[in-house]
Amino acid sequence: MLQIPRPDDWHLHVRDGAAMASVLPHTARHFGRALLMPNLRPPVRTVAEAAAYRDRVRAALAAAGAADPSLPPFEPWFALYLTAQTAPAEVEAAKSSGFVLSFKLYPAGATTNSDAGVRDLRDAAPVLEAMEALGVPLCVHAESTDPEVDIFDREAVFLRDQAAWLTETFPKLRLVIEHITTEEAVDFVLSAPDTVAATVTPQHLLLNRNALFQGGVRPHRWCLPVLKRERHRQALLRAVASGSRKFFLGTDSAPHARHTKEADCGCAGCFTAPHAVALYAWAFEQAGALDHLADFAGRSGARFYGLPAATGTLTLERAPWQIPAAHPFGGGEGGDQEVVPLFAGEVIPWRVAAP
Ligand code: NCD
Ligand code: ZN
């Protein structure tokens, strides 16, 4: 048995509407808080839009709690989608809102629903300056969108060019490099001041790029940033095993209806919300770092964001857990009502015991 503080998920996609109603309870069962990503259609760009989204999230949580009274309380936090038009006054509004925690930078074209993102970082300079001044963090999808750049190099190139510009131009800006995948990202974060941190997903700790082609193309392992070489996975494991408080939990659980991934041009995103905590335990065990899981999952993120430490605990046990072949997923287009989780049908060595 392994008891940890009730974890927080600092990078989560729950979508909206019926899709949200079906995936949100998975997160609420194990996590105390989550930072919800704003890449909806249309994106969540303002505090007013986040307030409306929060109402829908709360309604979904209330319905889930009515259906299952054992569902523990859950606190959603929100990231606003940064655009070249975001007004500096929005930063002020975010800071005083009490439910918006950060802005999210999507380089335009980098990932799912990123077309409204920022094309040239310099266009966002006034709002970045306001964020730096007010201490509002920027969550960064750190991938170059230059079509000439090899897909496996996009993170390293973004860090070398754009992220370095960010830290030099706005030295006090609080930055979270999201879902890091490379040795270069680990080095970037470790050599930066304490204002720079990173989230790490379970898939990037557990899988390397061979997993994408194991016996054929594996669309449910396809996410962005794409899985990298084993050397990079080892660097991520070392980073979390170091116990550094700069690395914390963000699942990037990103549900897509089955047929939109098993497709000619399949969507990027791994769905891990139901079993993510057990996947992290598996990865930390591999890294010989189970004693650091509590900080990574339940303390370091809250500390970075200036929030109180988690209340409550979660107990994990080393026992086989067979991951379902699929989970119900409301609102899927084309009548598709399923989402396939990462490791579907496989047995993983850890599970969540009764909370
Ligand atoms: C995410 C999604 O589907 O919203 N997809 C992904 O592959 N990670 C977007 C993102 O975080 O890049
Ligand atoms: Zn994401």
Coordinates of C-alpha atoms and ligand atoms in Angstrom, one line a residue:
M1 CA 0.0 0.0 0.0
L2 CA 1.2 3.5 -0.8
Q3 CA -0.6 6.5 0.6
I4 CA -0.1 9.9 -1.1
P5 CA -1.8 13.3 -0.7
R6 CA -4.9 13.5 -2.9
P7 CA -3.2 14.3 -6.3
D8 CA -3.9 17.4 -8.5
D9 CA -3.8 17.3 -12.3
W10 CA -2.3 20.5 -13.6
H11 CA -2.9 19.7 -17.3
L12 CA -6.3 18.2 -18.2
H13 CA -8.7 18.2 -21.1
V14 CA -12.3 17.5 -20.2
R15 CA -13.9 19.0 -23.4
D16 CA -17.5 20.2 -23.0
G17 CA -21.1 19.1 -23.1
A18 CA -21.9 15.4 -23.1
A19 CA -18.2 14.5 -23.6
M20 CA -17.3 16.4 -20.5
A21 CA -20.1 14.7 -18.5
S22 CA -18.6 11.3 -19.3
V23 CA -14.9 12.0 -18.6
L24 CA -15.0 14.5 -15.7
P25 CA -16.1 11.9 -13.0
H26 CA -13.0 9.8 -13.8
T27 CA -10.8 12.7 -12.7
A28 CA -12.9 13.7 -9.8
R29 CA -12.7 10.2 -8.4
H30 CA -9.0 10.4 -7.8
F31 CA -7.9 14.0 -8.1
G32 CA -8.7 16.9 -5.8
R33 CA -8.1 19.7 -8.3
A34 CA -7.3 20.1 -12.0
L35 CA -6.3 22.8 -14.3
L36 CA -8.7 22.6 -17.3
M37 CA -7.3 23.4 -20.7
P38 CA -9.1 26.0 -22.8
N39 CA -8.7 24.5 -26.3
L40 CA -12.5 24.1 -26.9
R41 CA -14.3 25.3 -30.0
P42 CA -14.5 28.3 -29.6
P43 CA -11.6 28.6 -27.2
V44 CA -12.0 29.9 -23.6
R45 CA -10.2 33.2 -24.0
T46 CA -11.7 35.5 -21.3
V47 CA -12.5 35.3 -17.6
A48 CA -16.2 35.7 -18.6
E49 CA -15.9 32.7 -21.0
A50 CA -14.1 30.7 -18.2
A51 CA -16.9 31.6 -15.8
A52 CA -19.5 30.2 -18.2
Y53 CA -17.3 27.1 -18.7
R54 CA -17.0 26.8 -14.9
D55 CA -20.8 26.8 -14.6
R56 CA -21.0 23.9 -17.1
V57 CA -18.2 22.0 -15.3
R58 CA -20.0 22.5 -11.9
A59 CA -23.3 21.3 -13.4
A60 CA -21.6 18.2 -14.7
L61 CA -20.0 17.6 -11.3
A62 CA -23.3 18.1 -9.6
A63 CA -25.0 15.6 -11.9
A64 CA -22.1 13.1 -11.4
G65 CA -22.3 13.5 -7.6
A66 CA -26.1 12.9 -7.7
A67 CA -25.6 9.7 -9.7
D68 CA -22.7 8.6 -7.4
P69 CA -22.8 10.1 -3.9
S70 CA -19.4 8.6 -3.2
L71 CA -17.7 11.0 -5.6
P72 CA -15.4 13.2 -3.5
P73 CA -15.4 17.0 -3.8
F74 CA -13.4 18.3 -6.8
E75 CA -12.1 21.8 -7.5
P76 CA -11.7 22.9 -11.2
W77 CA -9.2 25.7 -12.1
F78 CA -9.0 27.3 -15.5
A79 CA -6.4 28.3 -18.0
L80 CA -7.3 31.1 -20.5
Y81 CA -6.3 30.6 -24.2
L82 CA -3.8 33.3 -25.1
T83 CA -4.3 35.0 -28.5
A84 CA -2.5 37.9 -30.1
Q85 CA -5.7 39.9 -29.2
T86 CA -5.7 39.1 -25.5
A87 CA -5.9 42.4 -23.6
P88 CA -3.5 43.1 -20.8
A89 CA -6.6 44.0 -18.7
E90 CA -7.6 40.3 -19.0
V91 CA -4.6 39.4 -16.9
E92 CA -5.8 41.6 -14.1
A93 CA -9.2 40.1 -14.3
A94 CA -7.7 36.6 -14.3
K95 CA -5.7 37.3 -11.2
S96 CA -8.6 38.6 -9.2
S97 CA -11.1 35.9 -10.5
G98 CA -10.3 33.3 -7.9
F99 CA -10.7 30.5 -10.5
V100 CA -8.4 31.3 -13.4
L101 CA -4.9 30.2 -12.6
S102 CA -2.9 30.8 -15.8
F103 CA -2.9 31.5 -19.5
K104 CA -2.1 28.8 -22.1
L105 CA 0.2 29.5 -25.0
Y106 CA -0.6 27.4 -28.1
P107 CA 1.6 28.2 -31.0
A108 CA -0.9 28.4 -33.9
G109 CA -1.2 25.0 -35.5
A110 CA 0.8 23.1 -32.9
T111 CA -2.0 20.8 -31.7
T112 CA -5.7 20.1 -31.3
N113 CA -7.7 23.4 -31.6
S114 CA -4.7 25.6 -31.7
D115 CA -5.5 27.5 -34.8
A116 CA -6.6 30.6 -32.8
G117 CA -3.2 30.5 -31.0
V118 CA -0.3 32.8 -31.2
R119 CA 1.6 33.1 -34.5
D120 CA 4.4 35.4 -33.4
L121 CA 5.2 35.6 -29.7
R122 CA 6.2 39.2 -30.1
D123 CA 2.5 40.0 -30.8
A124 CA 1.7 39.0 -27.3
A125 CA 4.4 41.1 -25.6
P126 CA 2.1 43.5 -23.8
V127 CA 0.0 40.8 -22.3
L128 CA 3.2 38.8 -21.3
E129 CA 4.5 41.9 -19.7
A130 CA 1.3 42.1 -17.6
M131 CA 1.6 38.5 -16.7
E132 CA 5.1 39.0 -15.6
A133 CA 4.2 42.0 -13.5
L134 CA 1.2 40.4 -11.8
G135 CA 2.8 36.9 -11.3
V136 CA 0.2 35.1 -13.5
P137 CA 1.8 32.0 -14.9
L138 CA 2.0 31.1 -18.6
C139 CA 1.5 27.4 -19.5
V140 CA 3.4 26.7 -22.7
H141 CA 2.8 24.1 -25.4
A142 CA 6.4 24.1 -26.3
E143 CA 6.6 23.0 -29.9
S144 CA 7.9 24.8 -33.0
T145 CA 5.3 25.0 -35.7
D146 CA 7.9 25.6 -38.5
P147 CA 7.0 22.9 -41.1
E148 CA 10.7 22.5 -41.9
V149 CA 11.4 21.3 -38.3
D150 CA 11.3 17.5 -37.9
I151 CA 8.4 16.5 -35.6
F152 CA 10.8 14.8 -33.1
D153 CA 12.8 18.1 -32.8
R154 CA 9.9 20.5 -32.4
E155 CA 10.2 20.7 -28.6
A156 CA 13.9 21.3 -28.5
V157 CA 13.7 23.9 -31.3
F158 CA 10.9 25.8 -29.5
L159 CA 12.9 25.8 -26.3
R160 CA 16.0 27.0 -28.0
D161 CA 14.3 29.8 -29.9
Q162 CA 11.0 30.9 -28.5
A163 CA 11.2 29.8 -24.8
A164 CA 14.7 31.2 -24.5
W165 CA 13.3 34.5 -25.8
L166 CA 10.5 34.4 -23.3
T167 CA 12.8 33.9 -20.3
E168 CA 15.3 36.6 -21.5
T169 CA 12.6 39.1 -22.3
F170 CA 10.4 38.5 -19.3
P171 CA 12.9 37.2 -16.7
K172 CA 10.3 37.1 -13.9
L173 CA 7.5 35.5 -15.9
R174 CA 6.3 32.3 -14.3
L175 CA 6.4 29.5 -16.9
V176 CA 5.2 25.9 -17.0
I177 CA 6.6 24.0 -19.9
E178 CA 3.8 21.5 -20.4
H179 CA 4.1 17.8 -21.1
I180 CA 7.8 17.7 -21.5
T181 CA 9.3 14.9 -23.6
T182 CA 13.0 15.5 -24.1
E183 CA 16.3 15.7 -22.4
E184 CA 16.6 19.2 -23.7
A185 CA 13.4 20.2 -21.9
V186 CA 14.7 18.7 -18.6
D187 CA 17.9 20.7 -19.0
F188 CA 16.0 23.8 -19.9
V189 CA 13.9 23.6 -16.8
L190 CA 16.7 22.6 -14.4
S191 CA 19.0 25.4 -15.6
A192 CA 16.2 28.1 -15.4
P193 CA 15.3 29.9 -12.2
D194 CA 12.6 28.7 -9.8
T195 CA 10.0 30.6 -11.9
V196 CA 10.2 27.9 -14.5
A197 CA 8.6 24.5 -14.0
A198 CA 7.2 21.6 -16.0
T199 CA 4.4 19.0 -16.1
V200 CA 5.1 15.4 -17.1
T201 CA 2.5 13.0 -18.5
P202 CA 2.3 9.3 -17.7
Q203 CA 2.7 8.3 -21.4
H204 CA 6.0 10.1 -21.7
L205 CA 7.3 8.4 -18.6
L206 CA 6.2 5.0 -19.6
L207 CA 6.6 4.8 -23.4
N208 CA 9.1 5.6 -26.1
R209 CA 8.5 6.1 -29.8
N210 CA 8.8 2.4 -30.6
A211 CA 5.4 2.1 -28.8
L212 CA 3.8 4.1 -31.7
F213 CA 4.6 1.3 -34.1
Q214 CA 4.5 -1.8 -32.0
G215 CA 3.1 -4.5 -34.3
G216 CA 1.5 -1.7 -36.5
V217 CA 0.3 1.9 -36.1
R218 CA -1.1 2.4 -32.6
P219 CA -3.3 5.5 -32.8
H220 CA -4.3 5.5 -29.1
R221 CA -0.6 6.1 -28.2
W222 CA -0.4 9.1 -30.6
C223 CA -0.3 12.4 -28.8
L224 CA 1.5 15.7 -29.0
P225 CA 4.3 16.2 -28.3
V226 CA 4.9 12.8 -29.9
L227 CA 6.6 10.1 -27.9
K228 CA 10.4 10.3 -28.2
R229 CA 13.5 8.0 -28.1
E230 CA 14.2 5.9 -25.0
R231 CA 17.1 8.2 -24.2
H232 CA 14.6 11.0 -23.6
R233 CA 12.3 8.9 -21.6
Q234 CA 15.2 8.0 -19.3
A235 CA 15.9 11.7 -18.9
L236 CA 12.3 12.3 -17.8
L237 CA 12.5 9.4 -15.3
R238 CA 15.7 10.9 -13.9
A239 CA 14.1 14.3 -13.6
V240 CA 11.1 13.0 -11.6
A241 CA 13.4 10.7 -9.6
S242 CA 15.6 13.6 -8.6
G243 CA 12.8 14.9 -6.4
S244 CA 13.1 18.3 -7.9
R245 CA 10.0 20.4 -7.1
K246 CA 10.1 21.8 -10.6
F247 CA 8.5 18.8 -12.1
F248 CA 4.9 18.0 -11.3
L249 CA 1.8 16.1 -12.4
G250 CA -0.1 17.0 -15.5
T251 CA -1.7 14.1 -17.2
D252 CA -2.7 15.8 -20.5
S253 CA -5.5 13.3 -20.6
A254 CA -7.1 14.2 -23.9
P255 CA -10.1 12.2 -24.9
H256 CA -11.1 11.8 -28.5
A257 CA -14.0 9.6 -29.8
R258 CA -12.6 6.3 -31.0
H259 CA -13.3 6.8 -34.7
T260 CA -11.5 10.2 -34.7
K261 CA -8.3 8.5 -33.6
E262 CA -8.7 5.3 -35.7
A263 CA -8.9 7.3 -38.8
D264 CA -7.0 8.3 -42.0
C265 CA -5.9 11.5 -40.2
G266 CA -6.3 10.6 -36.5
C267 CA -6.5 13.1 -33.6
A268 CA -3.6 13.5 -31.2
G269 CA -4.3 12.8 -27.5
C270 CA -4.1 9.9 -25.0
F271 CA -7.0 9.3 -22.6
T272 CA -5.6 8.5 -19.2
A273 CA -7.9 10.1 -16.6
P274 CA -9.3 6.9 -15.1
H275 CA -6.0 5.2 -14.4
A276 CA -3.4 8.0 -14.6
V277 CA -2.4 7.8 -10.9
A278 CA -1.7 4.1 -11.2
L279 CA 0.3 4.8 -14.3
Y280 CA 2.5 7.3 -12.5
A281 CA 3.0 4.9 -9.7
W282 CA 4.2 2.3 -12.2
A283 CA 6.6 4.9 -13.8
F284 CA 7.9 6.1 -10.4
E285 CA 8.5 2.5 -9.4
Q286 CA 10.5 2.0 -12.6
A287 CA 12.5 5.1 -11.7
G288 CA 13.1 3.8 -8.1
A289 CA 11.4 6.9 -6.9
L290 CA 8.1 5.9 -5.3
D291 CA 9.1 8.1 -2.3
H292 CA 8.9 11.2 -4.5
L293 CA 5.4 10.4 -5.9
A294 CA 3.7 12.3 -3.1
D295 CA 5.5 15.6 -3.9
F296 CA 5.1 15.2 -7.6
A297 CA 1.4 14.3 -7.5
G298 CA 0.1 16.3 -4.6
R299 CA 2.4 19.1 -3.5
S300 CA 4.8 20.6 -6.0
G301 CA 2.2 21.8 -8.5
A302 CA 0.2 23.6 -5.8
R303 CA 3.3 25.1 -4.4
F304 CA 4.3 26.5 -7.8
Y305 CA 0.8 27.9 -8.4
G306 CA 0.7 29.4 -4.9
L307 CA -2.2 27.3 -3.8
P308 CA -2.7 25.5 -0.5
A309 CA -1.4 21.9 -0.2
A310 CA -3.8 19.1 -1.1
T311 CA -6.3 18.0 1.6
G312 CA -7.1 14.3 1.8
T313 CA -5.2 11.3 0.7
L314 CA -5.3 8.5 -2.0
T315 CA -4.1 5.0 -1.4
L316 CA -2.5 2.9 -4.2
E317 CA -1.7 -0.7 -4.1
R318 CA 0.6 -2.9 -6.1
A319 CA -2.0 -5.2 -7.6
P320 CA -2.9 -6.0 -11.2
W321 CA -5.5 -3.7 -12.8
Q322 CA -7.0 -4.6 -16.2
I323 CA -7.7 -1.4 -18.2
P324 CA -11.1 -1.5 -19.9
A325 CA -11.1 -1.8 -23.7
A326 CA -13.1 1.4 -23.9
H327 CA -15.1 3.9 -21.7
P328 CA -18.4 5.6 -22.6
F329 CA -17.9 9.0 -24.2
G330 CA -21.0 11.1 -24.7
G331 CA -21.5 13.3 -27.7
G332 CA -19.1 11.5 -30.0
E333 CA -19.6 12.6 -33.6
G334 CA -21.0 10.1 -36.1
G335 CA -22.7 8.1 -33.3
D336 CA -19.4 7.1 -31.8
Q337 CA -19.9 6.8 -28.0
E338 CA -16.6 5.4 -26.9
V339 CA -13.1 6.6 -25.9
V340 CA -10.2 4.1 -25.9
P341 CA -7.9 4.6 -22.9
L342 CA -4.1 4.3 -23.1
F343 CA -3.2 0.6 -22.3
A344 CA -6.7 -0.5 -23.2
G345 CA -7.2 -4.2 -22.5
E346 CA -3.8 -4.5 -20.9
V347 CA -3.0 -5.2 -17.2
I348 CA -1.0 -2.6 -15.3
P349 CA 0.8 -3.4 -12.0
W350 CA -0.7 -0.7 -9.8
R351 CA -4.2 0.3 -8.9
V352 CA -6.1 2.8 -6.8
A353 CA -7.4 1.2 -3.6
A354 CA -10.6 2.6 -2.1
P355 CA -9.8 6.2 -1.4
Ligands
NCD1 C1 -4.4 17.7 -26.7 C2 -5.9 17.7 -27.1 O1 -6.4 16.7 -27.7 O2 -6.6 18.6 -26.7 N1 -3.8 16.7 -27.5 C3 -2.6 16.1 -27.3 O3 -2.1 15.3 -28.1 N2 -1.9 16.3 -26.2 C4 -3.9 19.0 -27.0 C5 -2.5 19.2 -26.4 O4 -2.3 19.3 -25.2 O5 -1.5 19.3 -27.2
ZN2 ZN -2.9 19.1 -23.4

